[in-house]
Coordinates of C-alpha atoms in Angstrom, one line a residue:
M1 CA -31.5 19.8 -34.2
A2 CA -28.4 18.4 -34.6
K3 CA -28.0 14.6 -34.0
Q4 CA -25.7 14.1 -30.4
L5 CA -22.7 12.2 -31.0
T6 CA -22.5 9.2 -28.4
L7 CA -19.1 9.4 -27.0
A8 CA -18.8 6.0 -25.4
V9 CA -20.9 3.4 -23.9
E10 CA -20.7 1.3 -20.4
K11 CA -21.4 -2.1 -22.0
I12 CA -19.0 -3.6 -24.5
P13 CA -20.9 -3.7 -27.5
A14 CA -20.5 -6.9 -29.4
H15 CA -18.4 -5.2 -32.4
I16 CA -15.4 -4.9 -30.1
S17 CA -13.1 -7.5 -29.4
M18 CA -11.7 -8.0 -26.1
S19 CA -9.2 -10.8 -26.9
A20 CA -6.5 -8.6 -28.3
S21 CA -5.1 -5.2 -27.6
R22 CA -4.1 -4.5 -31.3
G23 CA -1.9 -1.1 -31.6
N24 CA -0.4 -1.6 -27.7
E25 CA 2.2 -4.0 -28.7
N26 CA 5.0 -1.6 -27.5
V27 CA 3.3 -0.5 -24.6
D28 CA 4.8 -2.0 -21.0
V29 CA 5.2 -1.1 -17.9
S30 CA 8.2 1.4 -18.3
T31 CA 5.6 3.0 -20.3
L32 CA 2.7 3.8 -18.3
S33 CA 2.3 6.0 -15.2
V34 CA 3.0 4.0 -12.5
P35 CA 0.6 5.2 -9.5
R36 CA 1.5 5.8 -6.0
I37 CA -0.1 4.4 -2.9
K38 CA 0.3 6.3 0.1
Q39 CA -1.3 6.3 3.9
L40 CA -3.8 8.8 4.7
Q41 CA -3.5 10.7 7.8
K42 CA -5.6 13.2 9.9
M43 CA -3.8 16.1 8.0
S44 CA -4.2 14.5 4.5
D45 CA -6.0 16.7 1.8
E46 CA -8.1 14.0 0.5
V47 CA -9.5 13.8 4.1
D48 CA -10.5 16.9 4.3
K49 CA -14.3 17.4 3.0
H50 CA -13.3 21.3 2.5
H51 CA -10.6 20.7 0.2
P52 CA -10.1 20.5 -3.3
K53 CA -8.8 16.8 -3.6
Y54 CA -11.0 15.5 -0.8
V55 CA -12.1 12.0 -1.7
Q56 CA -15.5 10.7 -0.8
G57 CA -15.8 8.1 2.0
A58 CA -11.5 9.0 2.6
E59 CA -10.8 8.3 6.4
A60 CA -7.2 8.8 8.0
G61 CA -5.4 5.2 8.0
M62 CA -6.8 4.3 4.6
F63 CA -4.4 3.7 1.6
I64 CA -5.1 5.5 -1.7
N65 CA -3.9 4.8 -5.4
S66 CA -3.0 8.4 -6.1
L67 CA -3.5 8.3 -9.7
S68 CA -7.2 7.0 -9.6
N69 CA -7.7 8.0 -6.1
E70 CA -9.5 4.6 -5.5
L71 CA -9.8 3.7 -1.6
L72 CA -7.8 1.0 -1.0
G73 CA -8.6 0.1 2.4
E74 CA -6.8 -0.3 5.7
K75 CA -4.9 -3.5 4.4
L76 CA -3.0 -4.7 1.5
Y77 CA -1.6 -7.6 0.2
L78 CA 1.6 -7.4 -1.2
I79 CA 4.2 -8.9 -3.8
N80 CA 7.5 -6.7 -3.6
I81 CA 9.3 -6.3 -6.9
K82 CA 12.0 -3.6 -6.5
F83 CA 13.5 -1.0 -4.1
H84 CA 15.7 1.8 -4.7
T85 CA 16.7 4.9 -2.5
K86 CA 16.2 8.5 -3.3
F87 CA 17.0 12.1 -1.6
V88 CA 13.5 14.6 -2.1
V89 CA 14.4 18.3 -2.1
W90 CA 11.4 19.6 -0.3
R91 CA 10.5 23.5 0.4
T92 CA 9.9 23.9 4.3
R93 CA 6.3 24.1 5.5
E94 CA 7.9 27.9 6.4
A95 CA 9.1 28.7 3.4
G96 CA 5.4 27.7 1.7
G97 CA 6.1 23.8 1.5
G98 CA 6.3 22.1 -2.1
L99 CA 8.4 19.5 -4.0
I100 CA 11.6 20.7 -5.7
D101 CA 13.1 17.6 -6.8
A102 CA 14.1 14.0 -6.5
C103 CA 17.9 13.0 -6.7
S104 CA 19.4 10.0 -6.5
T105 CA 22.2 10.6 -4.3
L106 CA 22.6 13.0 -1.6
K107 CA 25.3 15.2 -2.9
E108 CA 22.7 15.7 -6.2
A109 CA 20.4 17.2 -3.4
Q110 CA 22.9 19.2 -1.7
D111 CA 23.7 20.9 -4.6
L112 CA 20.3 21.0 -5.9
I113 CA 19.8 23.5 -3.1
A114 CA 22.9 25.3 -3.8
V115 CA 21.9 26.6 -7.2
Q116 CA 18.2 27.9 -5.7
E117 CA 18.2 31.3 -5.2
D118 CA 16.6 31.7 -1.8
N119 CA 18.2 31.0 1.1
P120 CA 19.4 27.3 1.6
E121 CA 18.0 27.2 4.7
K122 CA 14.3 27.0 3.4
F123 CA 15.4 23.9 2.1
Q124 CA 15.4 20.5 3.8
I125 CA 16.5 17.0 2.2
Q126 CA 14.3 14.0 3.0
E127 CA 15.7 10.6 2.7
T128 CA 12.7 8.1 1.1
H129 CA 12.8 4.7 0.4
S130 CA 10.8 3.5 -3.0
H131 CA 9.5 -0.1 -3.0
T132 CA 7.6 -1.2 -5.9
V133 CA 4.8 -3.3 -5.4
M134 CA 2.0 -5.3 -6.8
M135 CA -1.1 -5.3 -4.9
K136 CA -2.9 -8.9 -4.7
N137 CA -6.9 -8.9 -4.4
P138 CA -8.1 -11.4 -1.6
E139 CA -11.2 -11.6 -2.9
T140 CA -10.4 -11.9 -6.7
G141 CA -7.1 -13.3 -6.4
E142 CA -6.2 -10.7 -8.9
L143 CA -3.0 -8.7 -8.8
S144 CA -2.9 -5.1 -9.9
M145 CA -0.3 -3.3 -12.1
P146 CA 2.8 -2.1 -10.4
A147 CA 2.9 1.2 -8.0
I148 CA 5.0 2.6 -5.5
F149 CA 5.0 2.9 -1.9
D150 CA 7.2 5.3 -0.3
F151 CA 8.6 5.4 2.9
A152 CA 9.8 8.6 4.9
A153 CA 10.6 9.9 8.0
S154 CA 8.6 7.5 10.5
K155 CA 8.5 4.9 8.0
L156 CA 11.8 4.7 7.1
F157 CA 13.1 2.5 9.7
I158 CA 10.1 0.1 8.5
S159 CA 11.0 -0.1 5.0
K160 CA 14.8 -1.1 6.4
N161 CA 13.1 -3.9 8.3
W162 CA 11.3 -4.8 5.1
N163 CA 14.6 -4.9 3.3
T164 CA 15.9 -7.0 6.5
Q165 CA 13.4 -9.7 6.2
L166 CA 13.2 -9.8 2.2
N167 CA 17.2 -10.6 2.5
L168 CA 16.7 -13.2 5.3
K169 CA 13.7 -15.1 3.5
G170 CA 16.4 -15.5 0.2
G171 CA 15.2 -16.0 -3.9
D172 CA 13.6 -13.2 -5.6
R173 CA 12.6 -10.3 -4.0
F174 CA 9.1 -11.0 -5.6
S175 CA 9.0 -14.9 -4.1
G176 CA 7.0 -13.7 -1.1
L177 CA 3.4 -12.3 -0.4
W178 CA 3.3 -10.0 2.8
E179 CA 0.9 -8.1 4.4
M180 CA 0.6 -4.0 5.1
S181 CA -1.9 -2.4 7.7
T182 CA -2.3 0.6 9.4
V183 CA -1.2 0.6 13.0
S184 CA -1.6 3.3 15.9
V185 CA 2.0 4.5 17.1
E186 CA 2.9 6.5 20.3
N187 CA 5.8 8.6 20.2
R188 CA 8.1 9.9 22.8
A189 CA 6.0 12.7 23.5
G190 CA 2.5 10.5 24.4
A191 CA 1.3 11.5 21.0
T192 CA -0.7 9.1 18.5
Y193 CA 0.6 8.8 14.8
L194 CA -0.2 6.6 12.1
N195 CA 2.1 4.1 11.0
V196 CA 2.4 0.7 8.7
K197 CA 3.0 -3.1 9.8
I198 CA 4.3 -5.1 7.5
D199 CA 4.1 -9.2 7.7
W200 CA 5.1 -12.3 6.0
L201 CA 2.0 -14.5 5.0
G202 CA 4.0 -16.8 2.7
W203 CA 5.3 -17.7 -0.8
A204 CA 3.8 -16.2 -3.9
Q205 CA 1.8 -18.9 -5.8
E206 CA 3.6 -19.7 -9.3
D207 CA 1.6 -17.5 -11.1
D208 CA 1.6 -14.6 -9.1
Y209 CA 5.5 -15.2 -9.0
K210 CA 5.7 -15.5 -12.9
A211 CA 3.5 -12.3 -12.9
A212 CA 5.9 -10.7 -10.6
E213 CA 8.7 -11.7 -12.5
Q214 CA 7.4 -10.4 -15.9
V215 CA 7.2 -6.5 -14.2
F216 CA 10.4 -6.9 -12.8
E217 CA 12.2 -7.8 -16.5
S218 CA 9.9 -5.2 -17.9
I219 CA 11.2 -2.6 -15.1
N220 CA 15.0 -3.5 -16.0
G221 CA 14.8 -3.9 -19.5

């Protein structure tokens, strides 16, 4: 019988050097896949135990890293790095649903719908605010790699309010630490849904500020 090849070991062996990262000299934030953080709702696939995308332990109200499926709890500590607006074209649920593309301007989104073979009424445009953030681990103090949190629909006014607060604070966008938490909100019809609340915690520590600054410069490089 042929000897089986061991592909990996959990414990870092003595011959592996962790003091350097040779071969990754040209890898920076701009060349990595940026995960998205989203808030799980009652209808999210990750919460449905019978759905292929189900994540064990996932519950409505939790935040999740879309790239790793890591559950992040119902409270995040964030440094806001950058902001941009996009216009996302979706196929309506009645027409089968699904993302078509994200555009930089409303006109680009309208033009995209115009060239589709289906009836334009089968598509909708959703203004979306994308915030690039870094998460701070409250236990270790470590900052995560950058991630994107999208604000659309009922979250859009929260994004606008966050931008207003950031402008009023002054300085670089990444100068402060914020808390994002899940809250239950009631609409005009009396139905409840989950949304987010964002609170100012204070100015970023020097090391965090410098780390965020490096990420900002990498993104804008």
